[in-house]
Short mmCIF file of C-alpha atoms in Angstrom, two decimals:
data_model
loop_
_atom_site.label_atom_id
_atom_site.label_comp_id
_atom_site.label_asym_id
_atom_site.label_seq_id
_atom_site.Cartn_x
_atom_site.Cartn_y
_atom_site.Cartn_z
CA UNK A 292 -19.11 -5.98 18.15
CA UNK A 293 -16.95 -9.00 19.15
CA UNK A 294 -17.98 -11.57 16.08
CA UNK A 295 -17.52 -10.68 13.07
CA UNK A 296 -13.92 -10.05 12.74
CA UNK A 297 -13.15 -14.07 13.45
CA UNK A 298 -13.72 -14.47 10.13
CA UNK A 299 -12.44 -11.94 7.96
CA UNK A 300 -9.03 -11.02 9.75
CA UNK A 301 -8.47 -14.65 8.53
CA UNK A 302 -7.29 -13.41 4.91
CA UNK A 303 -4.72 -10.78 5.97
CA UNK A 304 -3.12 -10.45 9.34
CA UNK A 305 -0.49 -12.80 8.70
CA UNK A 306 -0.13 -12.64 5.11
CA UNK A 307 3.01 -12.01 4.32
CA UNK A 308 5.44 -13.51 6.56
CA UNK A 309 5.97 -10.87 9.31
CA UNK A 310 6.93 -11.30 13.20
CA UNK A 311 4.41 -9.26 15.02
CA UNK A 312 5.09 -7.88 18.60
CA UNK A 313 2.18 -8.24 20.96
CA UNK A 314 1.42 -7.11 24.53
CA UNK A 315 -0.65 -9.54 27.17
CA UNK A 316 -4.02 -8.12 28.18
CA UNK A 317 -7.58 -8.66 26.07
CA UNK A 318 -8.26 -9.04 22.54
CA UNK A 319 -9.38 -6.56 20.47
CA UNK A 320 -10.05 -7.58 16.92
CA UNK A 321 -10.86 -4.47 15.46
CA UNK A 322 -7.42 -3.52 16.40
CA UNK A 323 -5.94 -6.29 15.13
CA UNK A 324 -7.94 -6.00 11.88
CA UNK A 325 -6.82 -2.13 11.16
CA UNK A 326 -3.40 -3.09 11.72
CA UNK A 327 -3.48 -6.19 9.17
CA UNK A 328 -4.88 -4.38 6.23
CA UNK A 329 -2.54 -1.78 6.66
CA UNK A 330 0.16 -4.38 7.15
CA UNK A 331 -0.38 -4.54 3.27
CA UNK A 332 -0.05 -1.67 2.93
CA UNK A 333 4.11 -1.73 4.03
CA UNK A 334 4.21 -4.79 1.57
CA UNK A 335 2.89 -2.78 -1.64
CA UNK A 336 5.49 -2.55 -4.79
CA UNK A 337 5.46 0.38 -7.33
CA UNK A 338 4.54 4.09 -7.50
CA UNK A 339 2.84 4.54 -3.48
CA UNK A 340 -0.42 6.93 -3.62
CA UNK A 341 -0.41 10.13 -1.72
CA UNK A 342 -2.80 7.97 0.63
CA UNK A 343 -0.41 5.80 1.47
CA UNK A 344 -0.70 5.15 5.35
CA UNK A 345 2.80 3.73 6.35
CA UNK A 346 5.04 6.35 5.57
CA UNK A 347 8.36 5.22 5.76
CA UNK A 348 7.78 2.87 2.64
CA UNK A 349 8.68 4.46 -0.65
CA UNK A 350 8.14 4.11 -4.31
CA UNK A 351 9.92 0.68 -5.58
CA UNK A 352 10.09 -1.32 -8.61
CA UNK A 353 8.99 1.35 -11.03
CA UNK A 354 10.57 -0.87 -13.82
CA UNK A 355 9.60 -3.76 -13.28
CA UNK A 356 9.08 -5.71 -16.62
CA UNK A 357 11.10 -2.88 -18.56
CA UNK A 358 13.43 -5.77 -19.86
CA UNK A 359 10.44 -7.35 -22.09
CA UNK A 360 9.07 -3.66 -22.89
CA UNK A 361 6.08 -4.44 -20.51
CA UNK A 362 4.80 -2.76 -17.46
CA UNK A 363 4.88 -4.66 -14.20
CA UNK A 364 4.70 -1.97 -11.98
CA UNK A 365 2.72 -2.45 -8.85
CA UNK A 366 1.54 -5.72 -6.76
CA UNK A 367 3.03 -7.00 -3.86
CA UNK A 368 6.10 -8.44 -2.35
CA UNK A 369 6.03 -11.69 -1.12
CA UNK A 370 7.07 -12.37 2.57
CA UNK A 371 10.27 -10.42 3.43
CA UNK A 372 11.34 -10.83 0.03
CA UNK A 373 11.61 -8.41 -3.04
CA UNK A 374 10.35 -10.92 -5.41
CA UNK A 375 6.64 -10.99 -6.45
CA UNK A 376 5.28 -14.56 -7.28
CA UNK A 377 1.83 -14.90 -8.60
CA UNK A 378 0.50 -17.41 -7.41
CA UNK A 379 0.64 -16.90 -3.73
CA UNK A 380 -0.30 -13.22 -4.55
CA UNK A 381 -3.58 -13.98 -6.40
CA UNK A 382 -4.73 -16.57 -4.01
CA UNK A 383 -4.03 -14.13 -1.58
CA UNK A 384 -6.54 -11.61 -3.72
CA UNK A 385 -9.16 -14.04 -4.10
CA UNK A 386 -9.28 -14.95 -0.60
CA UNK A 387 -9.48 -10.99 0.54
CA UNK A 388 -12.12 -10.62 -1.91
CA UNK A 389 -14.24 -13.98 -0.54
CA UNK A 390 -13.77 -12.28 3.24
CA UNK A 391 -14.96 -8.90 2.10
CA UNK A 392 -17.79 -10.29 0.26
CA UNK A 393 -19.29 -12.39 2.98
CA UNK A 394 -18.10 -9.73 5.57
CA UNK A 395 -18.18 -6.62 3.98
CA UNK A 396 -21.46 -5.38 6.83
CA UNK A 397 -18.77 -5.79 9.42
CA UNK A 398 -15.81 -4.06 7.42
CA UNK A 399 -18.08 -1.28 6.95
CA UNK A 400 -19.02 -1.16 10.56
CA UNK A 401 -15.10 -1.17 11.89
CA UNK A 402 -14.74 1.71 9.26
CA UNK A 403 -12.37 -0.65 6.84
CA UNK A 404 -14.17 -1.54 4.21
CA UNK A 405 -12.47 1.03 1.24
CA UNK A 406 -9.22 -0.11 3.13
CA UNK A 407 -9.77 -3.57 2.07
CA UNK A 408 -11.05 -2.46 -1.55
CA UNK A 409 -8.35 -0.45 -2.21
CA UNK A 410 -5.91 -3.77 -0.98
CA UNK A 411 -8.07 -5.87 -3.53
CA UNK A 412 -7.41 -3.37 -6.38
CA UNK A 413 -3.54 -2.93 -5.55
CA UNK A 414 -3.50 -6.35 -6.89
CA UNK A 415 -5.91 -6.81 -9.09
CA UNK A 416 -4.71 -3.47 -11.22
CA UNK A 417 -1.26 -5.61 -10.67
CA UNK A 418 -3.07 -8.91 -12.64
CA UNK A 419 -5.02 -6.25 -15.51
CA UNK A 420 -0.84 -5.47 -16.38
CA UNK A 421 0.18 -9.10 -16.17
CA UNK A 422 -2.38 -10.12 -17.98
CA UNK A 423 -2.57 -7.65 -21.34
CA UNK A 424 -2.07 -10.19 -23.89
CA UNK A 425 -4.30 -13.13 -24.90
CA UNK A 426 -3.14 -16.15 -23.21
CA UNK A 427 -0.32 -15.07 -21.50
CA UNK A 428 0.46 -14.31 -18.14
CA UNK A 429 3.58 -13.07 -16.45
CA UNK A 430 3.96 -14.47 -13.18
CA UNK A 431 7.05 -13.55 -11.64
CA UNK A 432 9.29 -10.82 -11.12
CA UNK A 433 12.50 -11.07 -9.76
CA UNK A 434 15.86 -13.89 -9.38
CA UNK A 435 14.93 -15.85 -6.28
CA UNK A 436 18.34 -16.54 -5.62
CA UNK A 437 19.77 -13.08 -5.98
CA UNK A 438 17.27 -11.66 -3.80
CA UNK A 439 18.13 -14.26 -1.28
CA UNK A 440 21.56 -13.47 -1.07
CA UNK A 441 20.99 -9.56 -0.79
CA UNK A 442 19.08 -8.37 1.97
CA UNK A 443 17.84 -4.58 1.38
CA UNK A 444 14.87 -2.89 0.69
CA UNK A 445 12.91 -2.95 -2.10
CA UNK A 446 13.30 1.12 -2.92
CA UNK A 447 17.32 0.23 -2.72
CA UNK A 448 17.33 -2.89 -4.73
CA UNK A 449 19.79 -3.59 -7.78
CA UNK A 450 19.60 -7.52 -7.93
CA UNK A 451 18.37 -8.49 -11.14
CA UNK A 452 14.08 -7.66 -11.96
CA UNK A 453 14.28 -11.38 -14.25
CA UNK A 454 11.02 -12.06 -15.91
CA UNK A 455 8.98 -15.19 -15.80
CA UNK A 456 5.75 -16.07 -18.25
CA UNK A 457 3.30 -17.98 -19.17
CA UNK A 458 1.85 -19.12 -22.44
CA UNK A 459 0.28 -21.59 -25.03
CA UNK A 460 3.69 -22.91 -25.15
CA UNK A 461 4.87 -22.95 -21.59
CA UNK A 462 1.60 -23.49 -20.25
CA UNK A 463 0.70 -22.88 -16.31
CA UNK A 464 -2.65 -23.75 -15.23
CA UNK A 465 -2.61 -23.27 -11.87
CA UNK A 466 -1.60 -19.86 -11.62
CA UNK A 467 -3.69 -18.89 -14.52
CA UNK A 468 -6.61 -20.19 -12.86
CA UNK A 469 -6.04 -18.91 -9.61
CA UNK A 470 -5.65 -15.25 -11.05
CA UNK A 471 -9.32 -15.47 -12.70
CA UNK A 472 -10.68 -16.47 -9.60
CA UNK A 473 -8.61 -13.92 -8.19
CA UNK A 474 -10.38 -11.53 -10.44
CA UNK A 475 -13.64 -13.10 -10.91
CA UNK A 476 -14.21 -12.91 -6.73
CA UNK A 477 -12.87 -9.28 -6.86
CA UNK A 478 -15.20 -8.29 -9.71
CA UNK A 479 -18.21 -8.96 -7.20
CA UNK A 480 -16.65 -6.74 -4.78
CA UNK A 481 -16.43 -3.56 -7.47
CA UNK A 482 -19.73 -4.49 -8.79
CA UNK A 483 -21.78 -1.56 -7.43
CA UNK A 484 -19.20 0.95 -6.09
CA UNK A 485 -17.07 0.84 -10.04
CA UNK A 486 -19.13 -1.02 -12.09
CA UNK A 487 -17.28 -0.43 -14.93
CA UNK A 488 -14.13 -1.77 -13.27
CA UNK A 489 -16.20 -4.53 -12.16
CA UNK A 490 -16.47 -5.38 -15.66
CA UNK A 491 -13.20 -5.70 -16.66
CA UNK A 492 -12.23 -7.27 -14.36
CA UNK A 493 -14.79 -10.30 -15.03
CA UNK A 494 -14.34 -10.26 -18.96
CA UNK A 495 -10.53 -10.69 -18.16
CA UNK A 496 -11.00 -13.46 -15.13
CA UNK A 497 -12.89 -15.46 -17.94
CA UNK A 498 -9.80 -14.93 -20.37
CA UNK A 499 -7.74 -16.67 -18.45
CA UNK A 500 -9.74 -19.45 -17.25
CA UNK A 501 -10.33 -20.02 -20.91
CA UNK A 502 -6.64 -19.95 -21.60
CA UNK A 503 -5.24 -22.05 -18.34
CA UNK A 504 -8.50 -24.68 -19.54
CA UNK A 505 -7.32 -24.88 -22.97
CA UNK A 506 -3.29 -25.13 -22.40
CA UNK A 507 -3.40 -27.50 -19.68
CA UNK A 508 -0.10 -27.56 -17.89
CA UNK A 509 1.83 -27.10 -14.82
CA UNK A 510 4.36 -24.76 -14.55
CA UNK A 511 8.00 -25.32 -12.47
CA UNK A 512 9.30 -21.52 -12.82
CA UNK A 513 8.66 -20.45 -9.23
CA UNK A 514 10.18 -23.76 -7.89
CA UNK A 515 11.46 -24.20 -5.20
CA UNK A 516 10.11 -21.88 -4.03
CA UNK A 517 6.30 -22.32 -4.67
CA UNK A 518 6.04 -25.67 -6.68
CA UNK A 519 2.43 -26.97 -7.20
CA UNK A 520 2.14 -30.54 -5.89
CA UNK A 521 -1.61 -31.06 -5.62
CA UNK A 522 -1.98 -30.37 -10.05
CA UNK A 523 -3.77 -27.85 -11.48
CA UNK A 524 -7.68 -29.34 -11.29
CA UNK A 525 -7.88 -27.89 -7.55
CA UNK A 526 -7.30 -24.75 -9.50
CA UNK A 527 -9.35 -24.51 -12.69
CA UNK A 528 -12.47 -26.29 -10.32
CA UNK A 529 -11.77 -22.88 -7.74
CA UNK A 530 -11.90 -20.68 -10.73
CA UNK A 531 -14.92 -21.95 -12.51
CA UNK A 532 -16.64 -21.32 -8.93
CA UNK A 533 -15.58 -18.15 -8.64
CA UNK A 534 -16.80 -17.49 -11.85
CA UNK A 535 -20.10 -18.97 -11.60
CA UNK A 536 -20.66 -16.69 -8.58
CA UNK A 537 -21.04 -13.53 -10.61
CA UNK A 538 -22.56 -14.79 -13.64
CA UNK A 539 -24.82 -18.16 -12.83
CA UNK A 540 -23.82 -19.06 -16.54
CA UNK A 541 -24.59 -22.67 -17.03
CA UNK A 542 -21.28 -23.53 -18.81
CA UNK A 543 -19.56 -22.71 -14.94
CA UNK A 544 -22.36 -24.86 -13.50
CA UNK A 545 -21.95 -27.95 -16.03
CA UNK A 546 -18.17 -27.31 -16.07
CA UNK A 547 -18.10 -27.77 -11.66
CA UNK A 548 -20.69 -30.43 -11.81
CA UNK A 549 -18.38 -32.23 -14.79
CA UNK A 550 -15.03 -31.97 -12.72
CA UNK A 551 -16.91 -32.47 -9.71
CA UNK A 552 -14.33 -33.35 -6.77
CA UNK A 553 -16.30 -36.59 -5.11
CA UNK A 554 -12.68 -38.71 -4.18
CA UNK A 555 -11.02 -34.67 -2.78
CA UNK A 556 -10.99 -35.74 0.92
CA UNK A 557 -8.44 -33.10 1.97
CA UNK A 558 -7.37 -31.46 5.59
CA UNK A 559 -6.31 -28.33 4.63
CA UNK A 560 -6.91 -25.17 2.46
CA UNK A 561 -4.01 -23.13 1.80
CA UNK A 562 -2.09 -21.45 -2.13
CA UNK A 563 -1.58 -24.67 -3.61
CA UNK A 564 -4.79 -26.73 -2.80
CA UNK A 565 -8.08 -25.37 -3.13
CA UNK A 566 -10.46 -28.31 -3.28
CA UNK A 567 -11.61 -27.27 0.49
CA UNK A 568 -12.26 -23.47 -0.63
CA UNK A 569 -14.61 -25.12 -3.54
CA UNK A 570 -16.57 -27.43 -1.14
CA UNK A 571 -17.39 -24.57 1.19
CA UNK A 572 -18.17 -22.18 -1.25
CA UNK A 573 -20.48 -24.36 -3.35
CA UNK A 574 -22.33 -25.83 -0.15
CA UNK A 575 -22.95 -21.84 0.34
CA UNK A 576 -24.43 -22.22 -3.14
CA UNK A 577 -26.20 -25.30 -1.91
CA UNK A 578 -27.93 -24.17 1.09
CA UNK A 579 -28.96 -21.15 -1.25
CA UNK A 580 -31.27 -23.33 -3.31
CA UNK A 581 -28.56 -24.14 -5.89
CA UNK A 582 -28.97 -28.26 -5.95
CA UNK A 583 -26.86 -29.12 -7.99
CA UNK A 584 -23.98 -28.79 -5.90
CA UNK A 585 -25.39 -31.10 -3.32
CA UNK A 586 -21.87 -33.55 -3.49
CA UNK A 587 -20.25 -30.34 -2.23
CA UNK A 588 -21.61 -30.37 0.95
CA UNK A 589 -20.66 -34.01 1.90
CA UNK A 590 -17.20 -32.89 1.10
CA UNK A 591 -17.43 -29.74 3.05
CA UNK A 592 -18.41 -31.38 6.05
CA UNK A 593 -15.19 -34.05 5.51
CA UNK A 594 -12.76 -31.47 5.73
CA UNK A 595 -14.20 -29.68 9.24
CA UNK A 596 -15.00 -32.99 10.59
CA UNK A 597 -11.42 -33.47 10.14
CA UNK A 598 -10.12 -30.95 12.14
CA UNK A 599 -12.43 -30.49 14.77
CA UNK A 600 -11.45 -32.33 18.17
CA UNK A 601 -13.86 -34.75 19.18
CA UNK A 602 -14.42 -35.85 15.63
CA UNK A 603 -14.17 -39.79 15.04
CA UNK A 604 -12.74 -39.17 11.30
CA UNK A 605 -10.11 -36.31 12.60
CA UNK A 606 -6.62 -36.14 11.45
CA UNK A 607 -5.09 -33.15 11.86
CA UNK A 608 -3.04 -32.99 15.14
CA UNK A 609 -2.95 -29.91 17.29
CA UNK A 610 -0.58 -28.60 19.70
CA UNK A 611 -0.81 -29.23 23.16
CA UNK A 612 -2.43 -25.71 23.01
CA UNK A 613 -4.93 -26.08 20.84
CA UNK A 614 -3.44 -25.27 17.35
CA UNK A 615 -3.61 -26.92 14.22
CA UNK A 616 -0.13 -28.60 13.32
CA UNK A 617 0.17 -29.52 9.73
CA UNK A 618 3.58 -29.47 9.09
CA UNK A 619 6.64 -27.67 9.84
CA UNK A 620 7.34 -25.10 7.56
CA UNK A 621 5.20 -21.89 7.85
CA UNK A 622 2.71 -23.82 10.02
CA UNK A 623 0.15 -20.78 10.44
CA UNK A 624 -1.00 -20.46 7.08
CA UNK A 625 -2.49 -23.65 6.97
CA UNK A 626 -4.14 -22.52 10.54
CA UNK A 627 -5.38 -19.54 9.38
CA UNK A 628 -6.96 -21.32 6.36
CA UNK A 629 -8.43 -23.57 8.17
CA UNK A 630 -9.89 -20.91 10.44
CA UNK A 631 -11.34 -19.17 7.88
CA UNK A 632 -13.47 -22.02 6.35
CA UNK A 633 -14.36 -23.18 9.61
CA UNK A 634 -15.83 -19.94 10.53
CA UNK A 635 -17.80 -19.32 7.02
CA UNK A 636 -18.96 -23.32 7.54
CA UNK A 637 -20.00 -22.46 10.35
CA UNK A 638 -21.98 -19.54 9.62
CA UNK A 639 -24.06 -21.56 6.88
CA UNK A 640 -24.99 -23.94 9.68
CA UNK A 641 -25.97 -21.29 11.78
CA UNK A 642 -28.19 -19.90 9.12
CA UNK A 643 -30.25 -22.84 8.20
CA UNK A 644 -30.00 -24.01 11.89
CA UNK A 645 -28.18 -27.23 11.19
CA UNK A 646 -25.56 -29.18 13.63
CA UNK A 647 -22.55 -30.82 11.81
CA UNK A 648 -22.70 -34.65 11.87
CA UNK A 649 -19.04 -36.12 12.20
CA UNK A 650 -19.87 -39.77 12.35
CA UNK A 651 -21.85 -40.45 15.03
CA UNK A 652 -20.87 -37.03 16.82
CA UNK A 653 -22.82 -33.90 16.50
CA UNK A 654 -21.12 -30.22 16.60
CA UNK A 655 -23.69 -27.13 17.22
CA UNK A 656 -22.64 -24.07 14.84
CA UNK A 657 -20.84 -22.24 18.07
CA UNK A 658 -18.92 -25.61 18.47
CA UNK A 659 -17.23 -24.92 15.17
CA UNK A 660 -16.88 -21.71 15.56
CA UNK A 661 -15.05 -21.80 18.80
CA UNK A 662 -12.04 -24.31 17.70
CA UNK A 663 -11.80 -21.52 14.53
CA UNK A 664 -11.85 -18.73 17.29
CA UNK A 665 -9.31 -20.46 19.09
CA UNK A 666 -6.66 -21.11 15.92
CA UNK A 667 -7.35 -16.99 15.32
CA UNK A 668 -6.50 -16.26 19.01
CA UNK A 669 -3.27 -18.44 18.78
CA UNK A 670 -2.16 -16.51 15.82
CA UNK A 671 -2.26 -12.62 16.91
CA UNK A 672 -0.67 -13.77 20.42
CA UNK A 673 -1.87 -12.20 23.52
CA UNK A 674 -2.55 -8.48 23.25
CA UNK A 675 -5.07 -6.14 23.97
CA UNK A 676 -3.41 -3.38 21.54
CA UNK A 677 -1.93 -5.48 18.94
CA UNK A 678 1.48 -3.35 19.37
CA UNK A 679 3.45 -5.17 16.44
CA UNK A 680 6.88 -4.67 14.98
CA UNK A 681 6.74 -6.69 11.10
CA UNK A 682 9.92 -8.27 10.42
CA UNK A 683 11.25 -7.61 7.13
CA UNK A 684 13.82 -6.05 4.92
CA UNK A 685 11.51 -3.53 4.22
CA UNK A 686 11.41 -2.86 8.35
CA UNK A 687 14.16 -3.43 9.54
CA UNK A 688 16.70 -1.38 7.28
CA UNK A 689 16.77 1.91 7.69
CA UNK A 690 15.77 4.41 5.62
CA UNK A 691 18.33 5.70 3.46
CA UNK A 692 18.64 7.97 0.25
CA UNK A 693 21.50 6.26 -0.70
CA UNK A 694 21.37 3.33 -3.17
CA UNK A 695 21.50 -0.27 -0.90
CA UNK A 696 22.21 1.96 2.23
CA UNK A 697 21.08 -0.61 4.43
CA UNK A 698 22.33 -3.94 2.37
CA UNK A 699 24.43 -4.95 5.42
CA UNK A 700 22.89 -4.61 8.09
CA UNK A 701 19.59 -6.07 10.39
CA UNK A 702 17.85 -3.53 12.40
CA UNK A 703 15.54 -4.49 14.85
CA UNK A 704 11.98 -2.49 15.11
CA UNK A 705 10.62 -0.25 13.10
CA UNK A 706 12.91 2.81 10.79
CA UNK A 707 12.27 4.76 13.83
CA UNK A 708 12.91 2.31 16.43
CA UNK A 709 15.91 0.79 17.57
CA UNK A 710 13.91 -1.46 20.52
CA UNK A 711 10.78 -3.64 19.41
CA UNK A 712 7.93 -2.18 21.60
CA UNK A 713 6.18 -5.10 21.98
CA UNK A 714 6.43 -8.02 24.67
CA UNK A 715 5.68 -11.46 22.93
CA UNK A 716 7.97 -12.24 19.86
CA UNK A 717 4.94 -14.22 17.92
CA UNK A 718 5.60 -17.00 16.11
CA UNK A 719 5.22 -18.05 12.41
CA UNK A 720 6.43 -21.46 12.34
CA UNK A 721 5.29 -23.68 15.43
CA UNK A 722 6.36 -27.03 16.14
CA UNK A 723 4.28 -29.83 17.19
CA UNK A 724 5.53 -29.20 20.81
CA UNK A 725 4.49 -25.84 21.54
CA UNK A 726 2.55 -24.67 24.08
CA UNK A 727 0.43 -21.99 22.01
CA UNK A 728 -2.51 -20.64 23.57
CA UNK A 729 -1.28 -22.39 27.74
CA UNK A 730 -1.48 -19.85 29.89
CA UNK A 731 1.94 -20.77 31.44
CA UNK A 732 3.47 -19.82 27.81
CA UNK A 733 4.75 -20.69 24.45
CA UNK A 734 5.19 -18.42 21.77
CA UNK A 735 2.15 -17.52 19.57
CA UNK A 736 1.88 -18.22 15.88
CA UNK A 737 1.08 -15.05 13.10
CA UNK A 738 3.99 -15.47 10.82
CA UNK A 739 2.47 -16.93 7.52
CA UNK A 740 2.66 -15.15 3.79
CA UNK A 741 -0.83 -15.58 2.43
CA UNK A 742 -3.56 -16.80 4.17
CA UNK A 743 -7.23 -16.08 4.92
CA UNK A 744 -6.66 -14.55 8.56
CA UNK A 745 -8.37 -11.42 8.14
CA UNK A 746 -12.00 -13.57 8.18
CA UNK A 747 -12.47 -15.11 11.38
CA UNK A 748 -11.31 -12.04 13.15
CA UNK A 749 -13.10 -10.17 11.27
CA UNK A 750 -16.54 -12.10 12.17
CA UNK A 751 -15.27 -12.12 15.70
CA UNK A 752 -15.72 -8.17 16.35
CA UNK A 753 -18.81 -7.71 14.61
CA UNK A 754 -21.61 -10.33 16.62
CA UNK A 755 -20.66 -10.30 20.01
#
């Protein structure tokens, strides 16, 4: 079972930004994949179910949204801090949802498949509350700043729960679109086991791609932090996929083919541009029969032919180990991306038995899916076990029954542990330098907050 987990530990091992512990020794992707979902688990906000898994996280943020007499209860945190954002969070959803779609034989197989479901649903029950009121959308919870300069848990917390919304008036496109396709994607994955869910969840996706079409605008609120640069079109062209998916209804079709993205030659997929995600997942469409996404696939083929070395058109630099380099900054998430639409692209090649044409260079299906195996390897480090330590507030204070017990102070390991257990201190933010994935060295690279790494992995363990 060694391919299928390449592509679908893509959306979640490093989503939030966590330093994982590894030991040297084989891979073993099923591993890693348990350990990922329930990774998501330690990041959850609100009122914890009795089948909550990591037991030294507690109930948190029970208020949230008290001060506007609304209930924001539940989601997730972002990163290591005790804010939630929404944007990162429902791109985050949508891209869990696209890996257990396409993947969902070989979640089933590795016995994770309700794991992931009941990940999708933490934050899709999350957008339902954010989203109660016609053309509105609250999309953050919590002062940035103040949670910056306090460093405790989220179940100790007393920096301010500030409130941040959108609406006809103070319009935000992007993150309104990005939470119906959020929905729209996870409404495909409740479609047979809660159909009724499944529903609701679609009727409110096409809400808010009404409202985010209709008050064009993008929204500053959750700058600096996560500031859209790329506009909102990426966004409301993503959604109006996602929403054609479940219902084929012509007015998605007319609306892709009428904002079509012909001149969106892009390198990279990540929370604030999404005109890669579209091109693969309408040339999916395409090779289905669906012709009139045909532009799509040109485009699709840009952006892999673009990272793949070899390629006469590339321009993404890698590491003198093989990884992706983007940028500085949270490198990985833009390498897990990548991996994940690498390994779906290459997939559809696979099934229709096509090559990828990069100029005058051909790439076989495995050739594709080899550089995305490679970026997935680079990311969990070297470990046959996956032993991990995650590295934030939430793991490295102590547990404490007192009110901002552990404000002061950084703990290393786990509430139990005083001693990270693992060998290799991976990575989340590599520089062009590093020697990721030599054999003589260099740290590894897991550390980004929300990107499609549970995929590739995931299609790793399952076809081998």
């Amino acid at each position: 079972m060694a391919k299928a987990m390449e592509a679908l530990l893509a959306v979640v091992l490093l989503l939030f930004c966590g330093e994982w512990q590894v030991v040297r020794g084989e891979f073993d992707y099923r591993d890693a994949l348990s350990k990922s979902i329930l990774f998501l688990e330690a990041q959850r906000s609100g009122k914890l179910p009795q089948s909550q898994r990591v037991k030294w996280r507690g109930d948190s943020g029970l208020t949230d949204g008290k001060l506007q007499n609304v209930d924001l209860a539940g989601g997730y945190y972002d990163a290591g801090d005790n804010v939630k954002y929404g944007l990162p969070m429902a791109f985050t959803i949508t891209t869990l949802a696209w890996g257990t779609l396409d993947y969902g034989k070989e979640l089933k197989a590795a016995g994770e498949i309700q794991n992931a479901r009941d990940a999708i649903r933490w934050g899709t029950d999350y957008f339902l509350k954010a989203s109660a009121t016609p053309n509105e959308l609250w999309v953050q919870v919590g002062d940035p700043q103040a949670d910056h300069n306090c460093w405790e848990r989220p179940e100790d917390m007393d920096t301010p729960r500030s409130l941040y919304k959108i609406d006809k008036d103070t319009p935000g496109s992007e993150i309104a679109a990005e939470t119906a396709a959020a929905l729209a994607a996870s409404s495909i994955v409740f479609r047979f086991t809660n159909p009724r869910y499944s529903h609701l969840l679609l009727q409110r996706s096409q809400s808010l791609f009404s409202f985010a079409d209709r008050y064009k605008g993008t929204y500053g609120g959750e700058c600096p932090f996560y500031c859209s640069v790329s506009g909102y079109n990426d966004e409301l062209l993503w959604a109006a996929s996602w929403l054609y998916r479940p219902t084929k209804s012509s007015y998605y079709s007319n609306y892709i083919i009428q904002h079509d993205d012909v001149k969106a030659y892009v390198n990279e997929f990540n929370w604030d541009l999404k005109y890669a995600g579209v091109q693969v997942l309408l040339t999916d469409l395409y090779f289905q029969g669906e012709a009139q996404f045909s532009a799509y696939r040109s485009n699709a083929e840009r952006f892999v032919c673009s990272l793949l070395p070899g390629s006469p058109i590339r321009s993404v630099k890698t590491t003198p180990g093989g990884l992706l380099y983007v940028r500085d900054g949270a490198n990985t998430q833009y390498v897990t991306s990548a991996a994940f639409l690498m390994a779906r692209y290459s997939d559809l090649l696979s099934a229709k038995k096509r090559t990828l044409s990069c100029g005058n260079t051909l790439f076989k299906p495995n050739d594709v899916m080899g550089f995305a195996k490679l970026q997935s390897d680079a990311g969990p480090g070297e470990g046959r076990d996956f032993e991990f330590e995650i590295r934030t507030r939430r793991e490295t204070l102590q547990w404490t029954s007192k009110p901002g017990g552990g404000r002061k102070g950084w703990i290393s390991g786990l509430p139990d542990s005083s001693e990270p257990n693992g060998k290799d201190l991976v990575d989340g933010n590599p520089k062009a330098g590093d020697k990721l994935l030599d054999p003589d060295g260099g740290d590894g690279a897991s550390c980004a907050r929300h990107s499609p790494r549970k995929g590739p992995i995931c299609r790793d363990n399952g076809r081998s």
